[in-house]
CSV table of C-alpha atoms in Angstrom, one decimal:
chain,number,residue,atom,x,y,z
I,420,MET,CA,0.0,0.0,0.0
I,421,ILE,CA,1.0,3.6,-0.6
I,422,ARG,CA,-0.2,6.8,1.0
I,423,ILE,CA,-0.8,10.0,-1.0
I,424,THR,CA,-1.2,13.5,0.4
I,425,LYS,CA,-2.5,16.7,-0.9
I,426,ILE,CA,-1.9,20.0,0.9
I,427,PHE,CA,-4.5,22.8,1.2
I,428,THR,CA,-4.7,26.2,2.7
I,429,PHE,CA,-7.7,28.2,4.0
I,430,GLU,CA,-7.9,31.6,5.7
I,431,THR,CA,-10.3,31.3,8.6
I,432,ALA,CA,-11.1,33.2,11.7
I,433,HIS,CA,-11.9,31.4,15.0
I,434,ILE,CA,-12.7,32.2,18.6
I,435,LEU,CA,-12.4,30.1,21.7
I,436,TYR,CA,-15.1,30.5,24.3
I,437,GLY,CA,-13.7,30.7,27.8
I,438,TYR,CA,-10.0,30.3,26.9
I,439,ASP,CA,-7.6,31.9,29.4
I,440,GLY,CA,-5.4,33.5,26.8
I,441,LYS,CA,-5.2,35.6,23.6
I,442,CYS,CA,-7.2,33.1,21.6
I,443,LYS,CA,-10.4,34.2,23.5
I,444,ASN,CA,-10.4,37.1,21.2
I,445,MET,CA,-11.5,36.6,17.6
I,446,HIS,CA,-8.5,36.0,15.4
I,447,GLY,CA,-7.5,34.0,12.3
I,448,HIS,CA,-5.0,31.7,10.8
I,449,SER,CA,-3.7,30.7,7.5
I,450,TYR,CA,-4.5,27.1,8.1
I,451,LYS,CA,-2.5,24.6,6.2
I,452,LEU,CA,-4.2,21.1,5.8
I,453,PHE,CA,-2.5,17.9,4.8
I,454,VAL,CA,-4.9,15.1,3.8
I,455,THR,CA,-3.5,11.6,3.5
I,456,VAL,CA,-5.3,8.6,2.0
I,457,LYS,CA,-4.0,5.0,1.7
I,458,GLY,CA,-4.7,2.3,-0.8
I,459,ASN,CA,-3.2,-0.1,-3.5
I,460,PRO,CA,-2.2,1.6,-6.8
I,461,ILE,CA,-4.4,0.4,-9.7
I,462,ASN,CA,-2.4,-2.1,-11.8
I,463,ASP,CA,-4.2,-2.2,-15.2
I,464,LEU,CA,-2.7,-0.8,-18.4
I,465,ASP,CA,-6.2,0.0,-19.8
I,466,HIS,CA,-7.3,1.9,-16.7
I,467,SER,CA,-7.0,5.7,-17.0
I,468,LYS,CA,-5.8,5.9,-13.4
I,469,ASN,CA,-3.2,3.1,-13.9
I,470,GLY,CA,-0.4,3.3,-11.2
I,471,MET,CA,-2.4,5.5,-8.9
I,472,VAL,CA,-4.0,5.0,-5.5
I,473,MET,CA,-6.3,7.7,-6.3
I,474,ASP,CA,-6.0,10.7,-8.7
I,475,PHE,CA,-4.6,13.7,-6.8
I,476,GLY,CA,-7.2,15.7,-8.6
I,477,ASP,CA,-10.1,13.7,-7.3
I,478,LEU,CA,-8.8,14.0,-3.8
I,479,LYS,CA,-8.5,17.7,-4.2
I,480,LYS,CA,-12.1,18.0,-5.3
I,481,ILE,CA,-13.3,16.1,-2.3
I,482,VAL,CA,-11.4,18.2,0.2
I,483,ASN,CA,-12.3,21.5,-1.5
I,484,SER,CA,-16.0,20.8,-1.5
I,485,GLN,CA,-16.1,19.4,2.0
I,486,ILE,CA,-13.7,21.7,3.8
I,487,VAL,CA,-11.9,24.5,1.9
I,488,ASN,CA,-14.9,26.0,0.2
I,489,GLU,CA,-17.0,25.8,3.4
I,490,TRP,CA,-14.5,27.2,5.9
I,491,ASP,CA,-12.3,29.6,3.8
I,492,HIS,CA,-12.9,33.2,4.8
I,493,ALA,CA,-15.5,32.3,7.5
I,494,VAL,CA,-15.5,32.6,11.3
I,495,MET,CA,-15.8,29.5,13.2
I,496,LEU,CA,-17.3,29.6,16.7
I,497,ASN,CA,-18.6,27.3,19.3
I,498,ALA,CA,-22.5,27.4,18.9
I,499,ASN,CA,-22.9,25.5,22.2
I,500,SER,CA,-21.6,28.7,24.0
I,501,PRO,CA,-22.8,32.3,24.2
I,502,HIS,CA,-20.7,32.9,21.1
I,503,LYS,CA,-23.8,31.8,19.2
I,504,GLY,CA,-25.2,35.2,19.6
I,505,LEU,CA,-22.0,36.8,18.4
I,506,GLY,CA,-22.3,34.7,15.2
I,507,GLN,CA,-25.9,35.7,14.6
I,508,ASN,CA,-24.9,39.4,14.8
I,509,LEU,CA,-21.9,38.8,12.4
I,510,GLU,CA,-24.2,37.1,9.9
I,511,LYS,CA,-26.7,40.0,10.0
I,512,GLU,CA,-23.8,42.2,9.0
I,513,GLY,CA,-23.1,40.0,6.0
I,514,HIS,CA,-20.2,37.8,7.3
I,515,LYS,CA,-19.9,34.0,6.8
I,516,VAL,CA,-20.2,32.1,10.2
I,517,ILE,CA,-19.6,28.4,10.8
I,518,TYR,CA,-21.6,27.3,13.9
I,519,CYS,CA,-19.6,24.4,15.3
I,520,ASP,CA,-21.1,22.0,17.9
I,521,PHE,CA,-17.6,21.9,19.4
I,522,GLN,CA,-14.9,24.4,20.5
I,523,PRO,CA,-13.1,25.3,17.2
I,524,THR,CA,-9.6,24.3,18.3
I,525,CYS,CA,-7.2,22.7,16.0
I,526,GLU,CA,-7.8,19.4,17.6
I,527,ASN,CA,-11.6,19.5,17.2
I,528,MET,CA,-11.4,20.8,13.6
I,529,LEU,CA,-9.3,17.7,12.9
I,530,TYR,CA,-12.1,15.4,14.2
I,531,GLU,CA,-14.6,17.3,12.1
I,532,ILE,CA,-12.4,17.2,8.9
I,533,ALA,CA,-12.0,13.4,9.3
I,534,LYS,CA,-15.7,12.9,9.7
I,535,LYS,CA,-16.5,14.9,6.6
I,536,ILE,CA,-13.8,13.5,4.3
I,537,LYS,CA,-14.3,9.9,5.3
I,538,ASN,CA,-17.8,9.8,4.0
I,539,LYS,CA,-16.7,10.9,0.5
I,540,LEU,CA,-13.9,8.7,-0.3
I,541,PRO,CA,-14.2,5.7,-2.6
I,542,LEU,CA,-14.7,2.4,-0.7
I,543,GLU,CA,-11.3,1.0,-1.3
I,544,ILE,CA,-9.5,4.2,-0.1
I,545,GLN,CA,-8.8,4.8,3.6
I,546,LEU,CA,-8.3,8.1,5.4
I,547,ALA,CA,-4.9,7.5,7.0
I,548,TYR,CA,-3.8,10.9,8.3
I,549,LEU,CA,-4.6,14.6,8.6
I,550,LYS,CA,-2.3,17.5,9.7
I,551,LEU,CA,-3.5,20.9,10.4
I,552,HIS,CA,-1.2,23.8,10.9
I,553,GLU,CA,-2.5,26.7,12.9
I,554,THR,CA,0.8,28.5,12.5
I,555,GLU,CA,4.1,27.6,10.8
I,556,ASN,CA,5.3,26.3,14.1
I,557,SER,CA,2.2,24.7,15.6
I,558,PHE,CA,0.1,22.0,14.3
I,559,GLY,CA,-2.3,19.1,15.2
I,560,GLU,CA,-2.5,15.6,13.7
I,561,TRP,CA,-5.2,12.9,13.4
I,562,PHE,CA,-3.8,9.4,12.9
I,563,ALA,CA,-6.3,6.7,11.8
I,564,GLU,CA,-4.5,4.3,14.2
I,565,ASP,CA,-5.0,6.6,17.2
I,566,GLN,CA,-8.8,6.4,16.8
I,567,VAL,CA,-10.7,3.6,18.5
C,1452,MET,CA,15.6,2.8,18.0
C,1453,ILE,CA,16.0,5.9,16.1
C,1454,ARG,CA,15.2,6.8,12.6
C,1455,ILE,CA,17.4,9.1,10.4
C,1456,THR,CA,16.3,10.8,7.2
C,1457,LYS,CA,18.2,12.3,4.3
C,1458,ILE,CA,16.4,14.4,1.6
C,1459,PHE,CA,17.3,14.3,-2.0
C,1460,THR,CA,16.1,16.1,-5.2
C,1461,PHE,CA,16.1,15.0,-8.9
C,1462,GLU,CA,14.7,16.7,-11.9
C,1463,THR,CA,13.0,14.1,-14.1
C,1464,ALA,CA,10.4,13.9,-16.8
C,1465,HIS,CA,7.7,11.3,-16.9
C,1466,ILE,CA,4.7,10.5,-19.0
C,1467,LEU,CA,1.6,8.5,-18.0
C,1468,TYR,CA,0.3,6.2,-20.8
C,1469,GLY,CA,-3.5,6.2,-21.0
C,1470,TYR,CA,-4.1,8.8,-18.4
C,1471,ASP,CA,-7.2,10.9,-18.8
C,1472,GLY,CA,-5.6,14.3,-17.8
C,1473,LYS,CA,-2.8,16.6,-18.4
C,1474,CYS,CA,-0.2,14.1,-17.2
C,1475,LYS,CA,-0.7,12.0,-20.4
C,1476,ASN,CA,1.6,14.6,-21.9
C,1477,MET,CA,5.3,14.4,-21.2
C,1478,HIS,CA,6.2,16.7,-18.4
C,1479,GLY,CA,8.6,16.9,-15.4
C,1480,HIS,CA,8.8,17.5,-11.7
C,1481,SER,CA,11.5,18.6,-9.3
C,1482,TYR,CA,11.1,15.5,-7.3
C,1483,LYS,CA,12.0,15.6,-3.6
C,1484,LEU,CA,12.7,12.3,-1.9
C,1485,PHE,CA,12.9,11.6,1.8
C,1486,VAL,CA,14.6,8.3,2.7
C,1487,THR,CA,14.3,7.1,6.3
C,1488,VAL,CA,16.1,4.2,7.9
C,1489,LYS,CA,15.8,2.8,11.4
C,1490,GLY,CA,18.3,1.2,13.8
C,1491,ASN,CA,20.0,1.4,17.1
C,1492,PRO,CA,22.8,4.0,17.4
C,1493,ILE,CA,26.3,2.4,17.8
C,1494,ASN,CA,27.4,2.7,21.5
C,1495,ASP,CA,31.1,2.2,21.4
C,1496,LEU,CA,33.6,5.1,22.3
C,1497,ASP,CA,36.2,3.4,19.9
C,1498,HIS,CA,33.9,3.3,16.9
C,1499,SER,CA,34.3,6.0,14.4
C,1500,LYS,CA,30.4,6.0,14.0
C,1501,ASN,CA,29.7,6.1,17.8
C,1502,GLY,CA,26.3,7.5,18.5
C,1503,MET,CA,25.0,7.0,14.9
C,1504,VAL,CA,22.4,4.7,13.4
C,1505,MET,CA,24.2,5.1,10.2
C,1506,ASP,CA,26.5,7.9,8.9
C,1507,PHE,CA,24.3,10.3,7.0
C,1508,GLY,CA,27.1,10.3,4.4
C,1509,ASP,CA,26.8,6.6,3.8
C,1510,LEU,CA,23.0,6.8,3.3
C,1511,LYS,CA,23.5,9.6,0.8
C,1512,LYS,CA,26.0,7.5,-1.2
C,1513,ILE,CA,23.5,4.6,-1.4
C,1514,VAL,CA,20.6,6.8,-2.5
C,1515,ASN,CA,22.6,8.8,-5.0
C,1516,SER,CA,24.0,5.7,-6.7
C,1517,GLN,CA,20.8,3.8,-6.7
C,1518,ILE,CA,18.2,6.5,-7.5
C,1519,VAL,CA,19.4,10.1,-8.0
C,1520,ASN,CA,22.3,9.5,-10.4
C,1521,GLU,CA,20.1,7.1,-12.4
C,1522,TRP,CA,16.9,9.1,-12.7
C,1523,ASP,CA,18.1,12.8,-12.6
C,1524,HIS,CA,17.7,14.5,-15.9
C,1525,ALA,CA,16.0,11.4,-17.6
C,1526,VAL,CA,12.7,10.6,-18.9
C,1527,MET,CA,10.7,7.8,-17.2
C,1528,LEU,CA,8.1,5.9,-19.2
C,1529,ASN,CA,6.0,2.7,-19.2
C,1530,ALA,CA,7.9,0.1,-21.3
C,1531,ASN,CA,4.9,-2.1,-21.2
C,1532,SER,CA,3.0,0.3,-23.2
C,1533,PRO,CA,3.3,1.9,-26.6
C,1534,HIS,CA,5.4,4.6,-25.0
C,1535,LYS,CA,8.4,2.2,-25.4
C,1536,GLY,CA,8.7,3.3,-29.0
C,1537,LEU,CA,8.6,7.0,-28.0
C,1538,GLY,CA,11.5,6.2,-25.6
C,1539,GLN,CA,13.6,4.6,-28.4
C,1540,ASN,CA,13.1,7.6,-30.6
C,1541,LEU,CA,14.3,9.9,-27.8
C,1542,GLU,CA,17.3,7.8,-27.0
C,1543,LYS,CA,18.3,8.0,-30.7
C,1544,GLU,CA,18.3,11.7,-30.4
C,1545,GLY,CA,20.6,11.5,-27.5
C,1546,HIS,CA,18.2,11.7,-24.5
C,1547,LYS,CA,18.3,9.6,-21.3
C,1548,VAL,CA,15.4,7.2,-21.0
C,1549,ILE,CA,14.4,5.0,-18.1
C,1550,TYR,CA,12.2,2.1,-19.4
C,1551,CYS,CA,10.0,1.2,-16.4
C,1552,ASP,CA,8.1,-2.0,-16.1
C,1553,PHE,CA,5.3,0.0,-14.4
C,1554,GLN,CA,3.5,3.2,-14.9
C,1555,PRO,CA,5.8,5.8,-13.6
C,1556,THR,CA,3.4,7.5,-11.1
C,1557,CYS,CA,4.7,8.7,-7.8
C,1558,GLU,CA,3.1,5.5,-6.2
C,1559,ASN,CA,5.0,3.1,-8.4
C,1560,MET,CA,8.2,5.1,-8.3
C,1561,LEU,CA,8.1,4.6,-4.4
C,1562,TYR,CA,7.8,0.8,-4.8
C,1563,GLU,CA,10.8,0.9,-7.1
C,1564,ILE,CA,12.9,3.1,-4.8
C,1565,ALA,CA,12.1,0.8,-1.8
C,1566,LYS,CA,13.3,-2.2,-3.8
C,1567,LYS,CA,16.5,-0.6,-4.9
C,1568,ILE,CA,17.5,0.9,-1.6
C,1569,LYS,CA,16.6,-2.0,0.6
C,1570,ASN,CA,19.2,-4.3,-1.1
C,1571,LYS,CA,22.0,-2.0,-0.3
C,1572,LEU,CA,21.4,-1.2,3.3
C,1573,PRO,CA,23.6,-2.8,6.0
C,1574,LEU,CA,21.9,-5.9,7.5
C,1575,GLU,CA,21.2,-4.2,10.9
C,1576,ILE,CA,19.5,-1.2,9.2
C,1577,GLN,CA,15.8,-1.2,8.1
C,1578,LEU,CA,14.2,0.9,5.5
C,1579,ALA,CA,11.4,2.5,7.5
C,1580,TYR,CA,9.9,5.1,5.3
C,1581,LEU,CA,10.0,7.0,1.8
C,1582,LYS,CA,8.4,10.2,0.8
C,1583,LEU,CA,8.3,11.4,-2.7
C,1584,HIS,CA,7.1,14.9,-3.6
C,1585,GLU,CA,5.9,15.4,-7.2
C,1586,THR,CA,5.1,19.0,-6.4
C,1587,GLU,CA,5.3,21.1,-3.3
C,1588,ASN,CA,1.8,20.3,-2.4
C,1589,SER,CA,1.4,16.6,-3.6
C,1590,PHE,CA,3.3,13.7,-2.4
C,1591,GLY,CA,3.3,9.9,-1.9
C,1592,GLU,CA,4.5,7.9,1.0
C,1593,TRP,CA,5.8,4.3,1.5
C,1594,PHE,CA,5.7,3.0,5.0
C,1595,ALA,CA,7.4,-0.3,6.0
C,1596,GLU,CA,4.3,-1.2,8.1
C,1597,ASP,CA,2.0,-0.8,5.1
C,1598,GLN,CA,3.7,-3.5,3.2
C,1599,VAL,CA,2.8,-7.1,3.7
E,1094,MET,CA,-6.9,10.9,20.2
E,1095,ILE,CA,-5.1,13.8,18.6
E,1096,ARG,CA,-1.4,14.7,18.5
E,1097,ILE,CA,-0.1,18.3,18.7
E,1098,THR,CA,3.3,19.5,17.7
E,1099,LYS,CA,5.3,22.6,18.5
E,1100,ILE,CA,8.5,23.5,16.6
E,1101,PHE,CA,11.6,25.0,18.3
E,1102,THR,CA,15.0,26.1,17.2
E,1103,PHE,CA,18.3,26.4,19.0
E,1104,GLU,CA,21.8,27.2,17.8
E,1105,THR,CA,24.3,24.8,19.3
E,1106,ALA,CA,27.9,23.7,18.7
E,1107,HIS,CA,28.8,20.0,18.9
E,1108,ILE,CA,31.9,17.9,18.4
E,1109,LEU,CA,32.1,14.1,17.8
E,1110,TYR,CA,34.9,12.4,19.5
E,1111,GLY,CA,36.7,9.8,17.3
E,1112,TYR,CA,34.5,10.4,14.2
E,1113,ASP,CA,36.2,9.8,10.8
E,1114,GLY,CA,34.9,12.8,9.0
E,1115,LYS,CA,34.4,16.6,9.2
E,1116,CYS,CA,32.2,16.4,12.3
E,1117,LYS,CA,35.3,15.5,14.4
E,1118,ASN,CA,36.0,19.2,14.3
E,1119,MET,CA,33.9,21.5,16.5
E,1120,HIS,CA,31.0,22.9,14.5
E,1121,GLY,CA,27.4,23.9,14.9
E,1122,HIS,CA,23.9,23.6,13.6
E,1123,SER,CA,20.7,25.6,13.5
E,1124,TYR,CA,18.8,22.7,15.2
E,1125,LYS,CA,15.1,22.5,14.5
E,1126,LEU,CA,13.1,20.4,17.0
E,1127,PHE,CA,9.6,19.1,16.6
E,1128,VAL,CA,7.9,17.9,19.8
E,1129,THR,CA,4.7,15.9,19.5
E,1130,VAL,CA,2.4,14.8,22.3
E,1131,LYS,CA,-0.7,12.8,22.2
E,1132,GLY,CA,-4.0,12.8,24.2
E,1133,ASN,CA,-7.7,13.4,24.2
E,1134,PRO,CA,-8.9,16.9,23.8
E,1135,ILE,CA,-10.7,18.2,26.8
E,1136,ASN,CA,-14.5,18.3,26.3
E,1137,ASP,CA,-15.9,20.6,29.0
E,1138,LEU,CA,-17.4,24.1,28.2
E,1139,ASP,CA,-16.4,25.4,31.6
E,1140,HIS,CA,-12.7,24.4,31.2
E,1141,SER,CA,-10.4,27.1,30.0
E,1142,LYS,CA,-8.6,24.5,27.8
E,1143,ASN,CA,-11.8,23.2,26.3
E,1144,GLY,CA,-11.1,21.5,23.0
E,1145,MET,CA,-7.4,21.2,23.6
E,1146,VAL,CA,-5.1,18.2,24.2
E,1147,MET,CA,-2.7,20.6,25.8
E,1148,ASP,CA,-2.2,24.3,25.5
E,1149,PHE,CA,0.4,24.9,22.9
E,1150,GLY,CA,1.8,27.5,25.3
E,1151,ASP,CA,2.3,25.0,28.1
E,1152,LEU,CA,4.1,22.6,25.8
E,1153,LYS,CA,6.3,25.5,24.7
E,1154,LYS,CA,7.2,26.3,28.3
E,1155,ILE,CA,8.2,22.7,29.1
E,1156,VAL,CA,10.5,22.3,26.0
E,1157,ASN,CA,12.0,25.8,26.4
E,1158,SER,CA,13.0,25.2,30.1
E,1159,GLN,CA,14.1,21.6,29.6
E,1160,ILE,CA,15.9,21.9,26.2
E,1161,VAL,CA,16.1,25.2,24.4
E,1162,ASN,CA,17.2,27.4,27.3
E,1163,GLU,CA,19.8,24.8,28.3
E,1164,TRP,CA,21.3,23.9,25.0
E,1165,ASP,CA,21.0,27.1,22.9
E,1166,HIS,CA,24.3,28.8,22.3
E,1167,ALA,CA,26.3,26.1,24.1
E,1168,VAL,CA,28.8,23.5,23.1
E,1169,MET,CA,27.8,19.9,23.5
E,1170,LEU,CA,30.6,17.3,23.9
E,1171,ASN,CA,31.2,13.8,25.1
E,1172,ALA,CA,32.3,13.9,28.7
E,1173,ASN,CA,33.2,10.2,28.6
E,1174,SER,CA,36.0,11.1,26.1
E,1175,PRO,CA,39.1,13.2,26.1
E,1176,HIS,CA,36.8,16.1,25.0
E,1177,LYS,CA,36.0,16.6,28.7
E,1178,GLY,CA,39.3,18.6,29.0
E,1179,LEU,CA,38.5,20.6,26.0
E,1180,GLY,CA,35.2,21.6,27.6
E,1181,GLN,CA,36.9,22.6,30.8
E,1182,ASN,CA,39.2,24.9,28.9
E,1183,LEU,CA,36.3,26.5,27.1
E,1184,GLU,CA,34.4,27.1,30.3
E,1185,LYS,CA,37.4,28.8,31.8
E,1186,GLU,CA,37.3,31.2,28.8
E,1187,GLY,CA,33.7,31.9,29.5
E,1188,HIS,CA,31.9,29.6,27.1
E,1189,LYS,CA,28.8,27.5,27.9
E,1190,VAL,CA,29.5,23.8,27.8
E,1191,ILE,CA,27.1,20.8,28.0
E,1192,TYR,CA,28.9,17.8,29.2
E,1193,CYS,CA,27.0,14.8,27.8
E,1194,ASP,CA,27.3,11.3,29.0
E,1195,PHE,CA,26.9,10.2,25.3
E,1196,GLN,CA,28.3,11.1,21.9
E,1197,PRO,CA,26.2,14.2,21.0
E,1198,THR,CA,24.9,13.0,17.7
E,1199,CYS,CA,21.4,13.8,16.6
E,1200,GLU,CA,20.4,10.2,17.5
E,1201,ASN,CA,21.6,10.5,21.1
E,1202,MET,CA,20.3,14.1,21.5
E,1203,LEU,CA,16.9,12.7,20.7
E,1204,TYR,CA,17.1,10.1,23.5
E,1205,GLU,CA,18.1,12.8,25.9
E,1206,ILE,CA,15.3,15.1,24.8
E,1207,ALA,CA,12.7,12.3,25.2
E,1208,LYS,CA,14.1,11.6,28.7
E,1209,LYS,CA,13.9,15.2,29.8
E,1210,ILE,CA,10.5,16.2,28.3
E,1211,LYS,CA,8.6,12.9,29.3
E,1212,ASN,CA,9.2,13.7,33.1
E,1213,LYS,CA,7.6,17.1,32.8
E,1214,LEU,CA,4.4,16.3,30.8
E,1215,PRO,CA,1.1,16.0,32.5
E,1216,LEU,CA,0.1,12.3,33.4
E,1217,GLU,CA,-2.7,12.1,30.8
E,1218,ILE,CA,-0.4,13.4,28.0
E,1219,GLN,CA,2.1,11.0,26.2
E,1220,LEU,CA,5.2,12.0,24.3
E,1221,ALA,CA,4.5,10.5,20.9
E,1222,TYR,CA,7.3,11.8,18.6
E,1223,LEU,CA,10.4,13.9,18.3
E,1224,LYS,CA,12.1,15.2,15.2
E,1225,LEU,CA,15.5,16.9,15.2
E,1226,HIS,CA,16.9,18.6,12.2
E,1227,GLU,CA,20.7,19.0,12.1
E,1228,THR,CA,20.4,20.6,8.6
E,1229,GLU,CA,17.6,21.4,6.4
E,1230,ASN,CA,18.1,18.1,4.6
E,1231,SER,CA,19.1,15.7,7.4
E,1232,PHE,CA,17.2,14.9,10.5
E,1233,GLY,CA,16.6,12.2,13.2
E,1234,GLU,CA,13.3,10.9,14.6
E,1235,TRP,CA,12.3,9.3,17.9
E,1236,PHE,CA,9.0,7.4,17.8
E,1237,ALA,CA,7.3,6.2,21.0
E,1238,GLU,CA,6.4,3.0,19.3
E,1239,ASP,CA,10.1,2.3,18.3
E,1240,GLN,CA,11.1,2.3,22.0
E,1241,VAL,CA,10.8,-1.0,24.0
């Protein structure tokens, strides 16, 4: 088996309800997302994807439609907290708001990304790994083998 | 055990027979290859490699002789396809051609690199991992634990 | 479970006793260290670290106090070798010396970093992974699963 990875970026604001540091204020990141899938390369001279686990372009389409197009240039907030009202006010003023049912930390965003992408992959392809950079020097990772 | 990695680059053209996208045309990449081996560091004050799994320089020599010197500034094509004739024409005109018995995708190139490097490593050293970047944002990976 | 990583740099000289190459001379590297820990994100709206495995800032403090502040702008040498005398002379002249009970290769530095950081992590957090770059193209890795 081989793993293939495609890297994405999106520019998103977030705000952490109840946090005891600077991230309690609305701010944003140039998120950098690595999506890794695993499978056996097709071995069939007559197949247009011969030699590939999955066409990089097809992986790109899935991640763009599920994550990047949704989250890019939006504000993510915890809709289970008083921040819900803040989001409603922002929406009224024409901003894009993502109402999360979780605190939008790097860690929880990874769980959400995994859930959304897994459903869209072809049956023979497994989601193996995700990496999400909040900054150049800080990132979170989701490993398939860490999930039970 | 510790793993050590050395990173290499090579500039190589490839062409994918029968592919339904732009890669059916001959094109090239600045490939970036990560080679990772695993072992126990030597613990012997009188050994010239004391504290090392393997001298980075020795790993470099193996990968250069097996892969980089062979593939750099060459064209890789699928010799099991009609592209074989294309390669023969290019060779007549003085170009360097690598006749692969596989479709030269990132995935299949990883299998080939694994095969070639494994044979040349010292007995006590295991090939643990390979990463091959086709572009800055797209890469494939070979994990020892994914192979059966 | 999710893994989070913080990246650090430190500028340190080292010297390898008995090595049969250029690294037998004192020299230095811009070391780049990746520290990865693993745990379950806190799920409690009233917790100030809600949604986090561990606050990136807390991880940063541990690694800075254990490693970066100690090793940055110092000379690491093997105190079990004749280099001990060299270190004593350097100290007399006002330089900072780290007397290692190991050959200060990338590999052995990883073992030392693992030992020092593990002790300081909260009980529910595991050290999962370390990466130490000696140069941009050469690095070593410590994986929790490689240790027995």
